[in-house]
GROMACS .gro file of C-alpha atoms in nm:
model
  365
    1MET     CA    1   0.584   2.048   0.905
    2THR     CA    2   0.609   1.721   1.094
    3CYS     CA    3   0.834   1.654   1.394
    4TYR     CA    4   0.947   1.314   1.517
    5TRP     CA    5   1.217   1.125   1.704
    6HIS     CA    6   1.462   0.926   1.494
    7ARG     CA    7   1.760   0.734   1.633
    8GLY     CA    8   1.784   0.962   1.933
    9ASP     CA    9   1.743   1.287   1.738
   10PHE     CA   10   1.450   1.527   1.745
   11VAL     CA   11   1.380   1.590   1.376
   12ALA     CA   12   1.169   1.859   1.210
   13HIS     CA   13   1.068   1.799   0.849
   14ALA     CA   14   0.951   2.108   0.660
   15TYR     CA   15   0.736   2.029   0.356
   16ARG     CA   16   0.849   2.326   0.148
   17ASP     CA   17   1.209   2.214   0.094
   18HIS     CA   18   1.160   1.848   0.199
   19VAL     CA   19   1.482   1.855   0.405
   20PRO     CA   20   1.468   1.709   0.759
   21VAL     CA   21   1.669   1.895   1.026
   22ALA     CA   22   1.794   1.746   1.355
   23LEU     CA   23   1.730   1.988   1.642
   24HIS     CA   24   1.765   2.005   2.018
   25PRO     CA   25   1.449   1.865   2.182
   26SER     CA   26   1.385   2.200   2.354
   27THR     CA   27   1.312   2.341   2.007
   28ALA     CA   28   0.969   2.175   2.023
   29GLU     CA   29   0.870   2.412   2.302
   30ILE     CA   30   0.994   2.715   2.108
   31LEU     CA   31   0.810   2.605   1.793
   32SER     CA   32   0.489   2.567   1.992
   33ALA     CA   33   0.505   2.936   2.084
   34PHE     CA   34   0.476   3.026   1.713
   35ASP     CA   35   0.156   2.827   1.650
   36THR     CA   36  -0.012   3.154   1.546
   37TRP     CA   37   0.140   3.471   1.400
   38THR     CA   38   0.373   3.581   1.681
   39THR     CA   39   0.673   3.807   1.715
   40PRO     CA   40   0.989   3.677   1.885
   41ALA     CA   41   0.922   3.922   2.170
   42GLN     CA   42   0.571   3.784   2.222
   43ALA     CA   43   0.706   3.428   2.211
   44ALA     CA   44   0.968   3.522   2.472
   45GLU     CA   45   0.690   3.646   2.702
   46ALA     CA   46   0.511   3.313   2.668
   47LEU     CA   47   0.840   3.133   2.732
   48ASP     CA   48   0.932   3.346   3.032
   49HIS     CA   49   1.161   3.074   3.173
   50LEU     CA   50   1.393   3.126   2.872
   51HIS     CA   51   1.612   3.429   2.808
   52PRO     CA   52   1.459   3.659   2.540
   53GLU     CA   53   1.785   3.652   2.340
   54THR     CA   54   1.771   3.270   2.335
   55VAL     CA   55   1.419   3.278   2.192
   56GLU     CA   56   1.507   3.547   1.936
   57LYS     CA   57   1.819   3.362   1.822
   58ALA     CA   58   1.629   3.033   1.798
   59ALA     CA   59   1.354   3.199   1.594
   60GLY     CA   60   1.612   3.331   1.347
   61THR     CA   61   1.768   2.989   1.309
   62LEU     CA   62   1.429   2.823   1.259
   63LEU     CA   63   1.343   3.087   0.998
   64GLU     CA   64   1.665   3.009   0.808
   65CYS     CA   65   1.585   2.636   0.820
   66GLY     CA   66   1.241   2.694   0.672
   67LEU     CA   67   1.066   2.581   0.991
   68LEU     CA   68   0.917   2.925   1.053
   69ALA     CA   69   0.780   3.174   0.800
   70GLU     CA   70   0.726   3.549   0.814
   71GLU     CA   71   0.369   3.671   0.787
   72GLY     CA   72   0.290   3.789   0.434
   73SER     CA   73   0.601   3.628   0.283
   74PRO     CA   74   0.589   3.400  -0.023
   75GLU     CA   75   0.683   3.110   0.207
   76ALA     CA   76   0.384   3.181   0.432
   77GLU     CA   77   0.152   3.200   0.131
   78GLU     CA   78   0.287   2.868   0.006
   79ASP     CA   79   0.227   2.711   0.347
   80GLU     CA   80  -0.135   2.830   0.334
   81ARG     CA   81  -0.177   2.675  -0.011
   82LEU     CA   82  -0.030   2.348   0.112
   83ALA     CA   83  -0.263   2.342   0.412
   84ASP     CA   84  -0.567   2.407   0.191
   85ALA     CA   85  -0.460   2.152  -0.070
   86TRP     CA   86  -0.407   1.864   0.175
   87GLY     CA   87  -0.691   1.953   0.410
   88PRO     CA   88  -0.828   1.646   0.593
   89TRP     CA   89  -0.545   1.424   0.463
   90SER     CA   90  -0.289   1.599   0.681
   91PRO     CA   91  -0.061   1.531   0.850
   92GLU     CA   92  -0.025   1.162   0.755
   93ALA     CA   93  -0.067   1.175   0.377
   94SER     CA   94   0.107   1.508   0.329
   95PHE     CA   95   0.408   1.394   0.532
   96PHE     CA   96   0.435   1.069   0.336
   97HIS     CA   97   0.412   1.261   0.008
   98TYR     CA   98   0.678   1.521   0.086
   99ALA     CA   99   0.910   1.297   0.288
  100THR     CA  100   0.952   1.063  -0.010
  101ARG     CA  101   0.994   1.325  -0.284
  102ASP     CA  102   1.309   1.401  -0.483
  103VAL     CA  103   1.520   1.114  -0.357
  104PRO     CA  104   1.830   0.971  -0.527
  105PHE     CA  105   1.808   0.626  -0.681
  106GLU     CA  106   1.938   0.413  -0.398
  107THR     CA  107   1.970   0.037  -0.382
  108ALA     CA  108   2.159  -0.189  -0.147
  109THR     CA  109   2.521  -0.091  -0.084
  110PRO     CA  110   2.803  -0.311  -0.217
  111GLU     CA  111   2.869  -0.418   0.142
  112LEU     CA  112   2.511  -0.530   0.188
  113ARG     CA  113   2.507  -0.710  -0.147
  114GLN     CA  114   2.813  -0.906  -0.039
  115HIS     CA  115   2.613  -1.033   0.256
  116LEU     CA  116   2.325  -1.146   0.035
  117THR     CA  117   2.447  -1.501   0.038
  118ARG     CA  118   2.216  -1.791  -0.012
  119ASP     CA  119   2.132  -1.791   0.359
  120GLY     CA  120   2.112  -1.413   0.386
  121ARG     CA  121   1.868  -1.346   0.103
  122PRO     CA  122   1.499  -1.306   0.182
  123ALA     CA  123   1.298  -1.618   0.101
  124LEU     CA  124   1.176  -1.618  -0.257
  125PHE     CA  125   0.837  -1.754  -0.151
  126THR     CA  126   0.630  -1.729   0.166
  127GLU     CA  127   0.534  -2.076   0.285
  128TYR     CA  128   0.364  -2.241   0.583
  129PRO     CA  129   0.524  -2.588   0.579
  130GLU     CA  130   0.324  -2.718   0.878
  131ALA     CA  131  -0.014  -2.616   0.738
  132ASP     CA  132  -0.261  -2.855   0.579
  133ARG     CA  133  -0.269  -2.782   0.209
  134ILE     CA  134  -0.487  -2.822  -0.096
  135LEU     CA  135  -0.301  -2.870  -0.422
  136LEU     CA  136  -0.470  -2.668  -0.693
  137PRO     CA  137  -0.532  -2.796  -1.047
  138ARG     CA  138  -0.305  -2.669  -1.324
  139ILE     CA  139  -0.539  -2.663  -1.622
  140PRO     CA  140  -0.506  -2.394  -1.891
  141ASP     CA  141  -0.827  -2.202  -1.954
  142PRO     CA  142  -0.911  -2.084  -2.308
  143ARG     CA  143  -1.123  -1.799  -2.170
  144LEU     CA  144  -0.802  -1.612  -2.090
  145SER     CA  145  -0.736  -1.596  -2.466
  146ALA     CA  146  -1.025  -1.352  -2.512
  147PRO     CA  147  -0.927  -1.037  -2.706
  148LEU     CA  148  -0.771  -0.779  -2.476
  149GLU     CA  149  -0.993  -0.498  -2.603
  150GLN     CA  150  -1.303  -0.703  -2.528
  151THR     CA  151  -1.186  -0.780  -2.174
  152LEU     CA  152  -1.084  -0.420  -2.104
  153TYR     CA  153  -1.424  -0.280  -2.195
  154ARG     CA  154  -1.616  -0.557  -2.019
  155ARG     CA  155  -1.438  -0.493  -1.691
  156ARG     CA  156  -1.660  -0.344  -1.425
  157THR     CA  157  -1.645  -0.320  -1.048
  158HIS     CA  158  -1.930  -0.540  -0.926
  159ARG     CA  159  -2.108  -0.499  -0.594
  160SER     CA  160  -2.385  -0.754  -0.634
  161PHE     CA  161  -2.318  -1.129  -0.643
  162SER     CA  162  -2.533  -1.439  -0.663
  163ALA     CA  163  -2.517  -1.726  -0.414
  164GLN     CA  164  -2.359  -1.950  -0.679
  165PRO     CA  165  -2.017  -2.066  -0.556
  166VAL     CA  166  -1.703  -2.007  -0.760
  167SER     CA  167  -1.547  -2.329  -0.880
  168LEU     CA  168  -1.210  -2.443  -0.751
  169HIS     CA  169  -1.095  -2.450  -1.113
  170ASP     CA  170  -1.175  -2.080  -1.166
  171LEU     CA  171  -1.011  -1.984  -0.837
  172ALA     CA  172  -0.699  -2.185  -0.925
  173VAL     CA  173  -0.673  -2.025  -1.268
  174LEU     CA  174  -0.717  -1.676  -1.123
  175LEU     CA  175  -0.461  -1.719  -0.844
  176GLY     CA  176  -0.206  -1.881  -1.075
  177THR     CA  177  -0.249  -1.615  -1.343
  178VAL     CA  178  -0.220  -1.319  -1.106
  179PHE     CA  179   0.010  -1.439  -0.828
  180GLY     CA  180   0.194  -1.739  -0.967
  181PRO     CA  181   0.538  -1.721  -1.128
  182ALA     CA  182   0.538  -1.673  -1.505
  183GLU     CA  183   0.912  -1.753  -1.517
  184PHE     CA  184   1.230  -1.726  -1.311
  185ILE     CA  185   1.504  -1.479  -1.400
  186ASP     CA  186   1.866  -1.442  -1.293
  187GLY     CA  187   1.903  -1.155  -1.047
  188TYR     CA  188   2.281  -1.213  -1.016
  189GLU     CA  189   2.384  -1.120  -0.659
  190TYR     CA  190   2.016  -1.121  -0.562
  191GLY     CA  191   1.977  -1.480  -0.679
  192ALA     CA  192   1.685  -1.616  -0.878
  193LEU     CA  193   1.388  -1.379  -0.903
  194ILE     CA  194   1.027  -1.426  -1.006
  195ARG     CA  195   0.851  -1.263  -1.296
  196ARG     CA  196   0.473  -1.242  -1.275
  197THR     CA  197   0.216  -1.126  -1.527
  198SER     CA  198   0.221  -0.786  -1.348
  199PRO     CA  199   0.524  -0.557  -1.313
  200SER     CA  200   0.706  -0.537  -0.982
  201GLY     CA  201   0.979  -0.288  -0.890
  202GLY     CA  202   1.313  -0.469  -0.912
  203ALA     CA  203   1.125  -0.799  -0.946
  204ARG     CA  204   1.112  -0.803  -0.567
  205GLN     CA  205   0.764  -0.965  -0.568
  206GLU     CA  206   0.711  -0.866  -0.207
  207LEU     CA  207   0.332  -0.913  -0.231
  208ASP     CA  208   0.162  -1.238  -0.129
  209ALA     CA  209  -0.199  -1.353  -0.161
  210TYR     CA  210  -0.402  -1.452   0.144
  211LEU     CA  211  -0.746  -1.594   0.069
  212ALA     CA  212  -1.071  -1.563   0.263
  213ALA     CA  213  -1.307  -1.812   0.101
  214PRO     CA  214  -1.667  -1.839   0.221
  215ASN     CA  215  -1.814  -1.977  -0.104
  216VAL     CA  216  -1.577  -2.179  -0.324
  217THR     CA  217  -1.653  -2.537  -0.427
  218GLY     CA  218  -1.402  -2.806  -0.333
  219ILE     CA  219  -1.252  -2.630  -0.032
  220PRO     CA  220  -1.389  -2.566   0.318
  221ALA     CA  221  -1.477  -2.214   0.418
  222GLY     CA  222  -1.169  -2.068   0.579
  223LEU     CA  223  -0.859  -1.852   0.558
  224PHE     CA  224  -0.569  -1.966   0.342
  225HIS     CA  225  -0.231  -1.857   0.212
  226TYR     CA  226  -0.164  -1.907  -0.158
  227ASN     CA  227   0.166  -2.091  -0.195
  228ALA     CA  228   0.283  -1.967  -0.534
  229ARG     CA  229   0.576  -2.210  -0.551
  230GLU     CA  230   0.365  -2.525  -0.539
  231HIS     CA  231   0.033  -2.370  -0.652
  232SER     CA  232  -0.152  -2.471  -0.338
  233LEU     CA  233  -0.369  -2.330  -0.063
  234GLU     CA  234  -0.227  -2.354   0.289
  235LEU     CA  235  -0.499  -2.361   0.555
  236LEU     CA  236  -0.445  -2.096   0.823
  237ARG     CA  237  -0.782  -2.105   0.998
  238GLU     CA  238  -1.100  -2.300   0.944
  239GLY     CA  239  -1.427  -2.117   0.899
  240PHE     CA  240  -1.508  -1.786   0.732
  241THR     CA  241  -1.847  -1.630   0.667
  242HIS     CA  242  -1.992  -1.353   0.455
  243THR     CA  243  -2.074  -1.173   0.778
  244GLU     CA  244  -1.704  -1.172   0.870
  245ALA     CA  245  -1.618  -1.042   0.525
  246GLY     CA  246  -1.851  -0.747   0.577
  247ALA     CA  247  -1.709  -0.674   0.921
  248LEU     CA  248  -1.349  -0.679   0.796
  249CYS     CA  249  -1.423  -0.449   0.502
  250ALA     CA  250  -1.639  -0.181   0.666
  251HIS     CA  251  -1.965  -0.341   0.549
  252GLN     CA  252  -1.924  -0.211   0.197
  253GLU     CA  253  -2.201  -0.294  -0.044
  254GLY     CA  254  -2.145  -0.637  -0.200
  255ILE     CA  255  -1.840  -0.745  -0.002
  256ASP     CA  256  -2.060  -0.972   0.210
  257GLN     CA  257  -2.182  -1.149  -0.105
  258ALA     CA  258  -1.847  -1.216  -0.278
  259ALA     CA  259  -1.743  -1.580  -0.310
  260PHE     CA  260  -1.390  -1.500  -0.193
  261ILE     CA  261  -1.155  -1.217  -0.100
  262VAL     CA  262  -0.782  -1.201  -0.166
  263PHE     CA  263  -0.589  -0.983   0.078
  264VAL     CA  264  -0.265  -0.859  -0.077
  265VAL     CA  265   0.002  -0.865   0.195
  266ALA     CA  266   0.351  -0.713   0.170
  267THR     CA  267   0.659  -0.893   0.305
  268TRP     CA  268   0.881  -0.589   0.342
  269GLU     CA  269   1.216  -0.766   0.379
  270ARG     CA  270   1.210  -0.862   0.010
  271MET     CA  271   1.186  -0.497  -0.089
  272ARG     CA  272   1.428  -0.369   0.175
  273ALA     CA  273   1.695  -0.619   0.071
  274LYS     CA  274   1.748  -0.415  -0.245
  275TYR     CA  275   1.587  -0.073  -0.203
  276ARG     CA  276   1.714   0.115   0.101
  277HIS     CA  277   1.514   0.438   0.074
  278PRO     CA  278   1.157   0.480   0.207
  279ARG     CA  279   1.043   0.584  -0.141
  280ALA     CA  280   1.028   0.210  -0.207
  281TYR     CA  281   0.711   0.209   0.002
  282ARG     CA  282   0.548   0.400  -0.285
  283ALA     CA  283   0.658   0.128  -0.526
  284SER     CA  284   0.489  -0.142  -0.318
  285HIS     CA  285   0.156   0.037  -0.344
  286LEU     CA  286   0.206   0.069  -0.719
  287ASN     CA  287   0.282  -0.303  -0.733
  288ALA     CA  288  -0.042  -0.376  -0.546
  289GLY     CA  289  -0.229  -0.167  -0.802
  290HIS     CA  290  -0.072  -0.360  -1.089
  291LEU     CA  291  -0.181  -0.690  -0.932
  292GLY     CA  292  -0.530  -0.548  -0.874
  293GLN     CA  293  -0.569  -0.458  -1.241
  294THR     CA  294  -0.447  -0.797  -1.356
  295PHE     CA  295  -0.688  -0.961  -1.108
  296ALA     CA  296  -0.980  -0.755  -1.240
  297LEU     CA  297  -0.902  -0.835  -1.604
  298ALA     CA  298  -0.841  -1.206  -1.545
  299ALA     CA  299  -1.159  -1.237  -1.337
  300THR     CA  300  -1.355  -1.061  -1.612
  301ALA     CA  301  -1.219  -1.298  -1.876
  302LEU     CA  302  -1.327  -1.594  -1.659
  303GLY     CA  303  -1.680  -1.457  -1.634
  304LEU     CA  304  -1.646  -1.345  -1.273
  305GLY     CA  305  -1.725  -1.004  -1.130
  306PRO     CA  306  -1.422  -0.834  -0.968
  307PHE     CA  307  -1.430  -0.600  -0.670
  308GLN     CA  308  -1.127  -0.418  -0.533
  309THR     CA  309  -1.100  -0.195  -0.229
  310ALA     CA  310  -0.854  -0.028   0.005
  311VAL     CA  311  -1.120   0.008   0.275
  312PHE     CA  312  -1.069  -0.258   0.540
  313ASP     CA  313  -0.971  -0.290   0.905
  314ASP     CA  314  -0.595  -0.353   0.877
  315THR     CA  315  -0.548  -0.475   1.232
  316ALA     CA  316  -0.851  -0.706   1.223
  317VAL     CA  317  -0.748  -0.855   0.887
  318GLU     CA  318  -0.391  -0.918   1.002
  319ASP     CA  319  -0.518  -1.069   1.328
  320ARG     CA  320  -0.749  -1.308   1.143
  321LEU     CA  321  -0.466  -1.409   0.908
  322GLY     CA  322  -0.233  -1.473   1.199
  323LEU     CA  323   0.000  -1.187   1.108
  324ASP     CA  324   0.066  -1.042   1.453
  325SER     CA  325   0.054  -0.668   1.396
  326THR     CA  326   0.289  -0.609   1.690
  327THR     CA  327   0.551  -0.875   1.621
  328TYR     CA  328   0.537  -0.836   1.245
  329SER     CA  329   0.456  -0.468   1.210
  330THR     CA  330   0.781  -0.408   1.021
  331THR     CA  331   0.750  -0.727   0.820
  332TYR     CA  332   0.393  -0.760   0.701
  333SER     CA  333   0.129  -0.512   0.595
  334THR     CA  334  -0.202  -0.552   0.411
  335LEU     CA  335  -0.213  -0.321   0.109
  336ASP     CA  336  -0.522  -0.420  -0.087
  337ALA     CA  337  -0.831  -0.640  -0.089
  338LEU     CA  338  -0.952  -0.807  -0.409
  339ALA     CA  339  -1.281  -0.995  -0.426
  340ALA     CA  340  -1.487  -1.178  -0.686
  341GLY     CA  341  -1.797  -1.385  -0.739
  342HIS     CA  342  -2.066  -1.456  -0.995
  343PRO     CA  343  -2.222  -1.116  -1.063
  344THR     CA  344  -2.594  -1.053  -1.071
  345PRO     CA  345  -2.728  -0.803  -1.324
  346ASP     CA  346  -2.630  -0.465  -1.191
  347THR     CA  347  -2.852  -0.160  -1.208
  348PRO     CA  348  -2.769  -0.002  -1.544
  349THR     CA  349  -2.544   0.299  -1.516
  350ASP     CA  350  -2.701   0.608  -1.670
  351THR     CA  351  -2.482   0.764  -1.937
  352ALA     CA  352  -2.390   1.123  -1.851
  353ASP     CA  353  -2.595   1.370  -2.053
  354LEU     CA  354  -2.574   1.750  -2.087
  355ASN     CA  355  -2.768   1.797  -1.765
  356ALA     CA  356  -2.503   1.601  -1.572
  357PHE     CA  357  -2.227   1.819  -1.716
  358ARG     CA  358  -2.411   2.134  -1.610
  359HIS     CA  359  -2.334   2.031  -1.252
  360THR     CA  360  -1.970   1.945  -1.328
  361THR     CA  361  -1.677   2.182  -1.300
  362LEU     CA  362  -1.442   2.158  -1.598
  363ARG     CA  363  -1.116   2.349  -1.623
  364HIS     CA  364  -0.833   2.378  -1.871
  365GLY     CA  365  -0.475   2.313  -1.764
   0.00000   0.00000   0.00000
């Protein structure tokens, strides 16, 4: 169970039935008395400033709401299983999982759609009009025509890169292929929408590419935003080193050798304009995964070694990109980091033999 304040209400959200209940704030004190197996009479002794009948009545109500469980009951056993299953991920991950389960399909209301006029719609593209920019070349690359099967089985996560810089051409092809518009479609009341080479829930395309480039030919080391509309790089800050890359991404092996990193950043208003339920947050993470797979495959086809990770310092990344995590906490969020460079020969991976499987637990079902 997770408790929180929402719009002036004290809310308790039980995981078992996924239904949040608004309660009087004093309920928090009563719940705290049942942190271990306790009878209502014992709880009343601990809460000696409350009348015993008040505590007993409150306990009965909380039991009916699924916020308390009787020792030895099926509900208590299920709670134990939930606690064991989620373990160190609780309470954050377990709350997110259960709070966004079993929701109705919900998009913007007719009233809201009426207000999605040309001026009221979220911007189709993120742009920094005052920034210095580098227009990227638009040159088709035949390497992307490699057979899909070949590219799929060549794809590896690389953690060792040479000092050879990535060419501006290869970077331009990769950014355009993954993050550029493939075509524009009619979204009716939502206006024109973008289709990319990766799927996006409702074609919201809420994810933008921010580039940290320490080793790319033709551009200075620095931090950039990829302007998908004009296929350009908008300079946000000059200077970026491999040492900074390691610091931002928890000093993971290889991240401080990659020629560049693409931070995938969500602009939430594009998603919220259509999808009004928090389950849409799940969709954004799926969308980031789709882009990550397309990035890995396109980089592989271009002869680059891809690297993708969710391990980075969110606040530090957003600070370096100029996305104020206080001002824009409800607008921007970094969901993924994608990197690439020219790979060096990796240590061969040993194929699993019978000895490896002797140490592996396999189950049916």
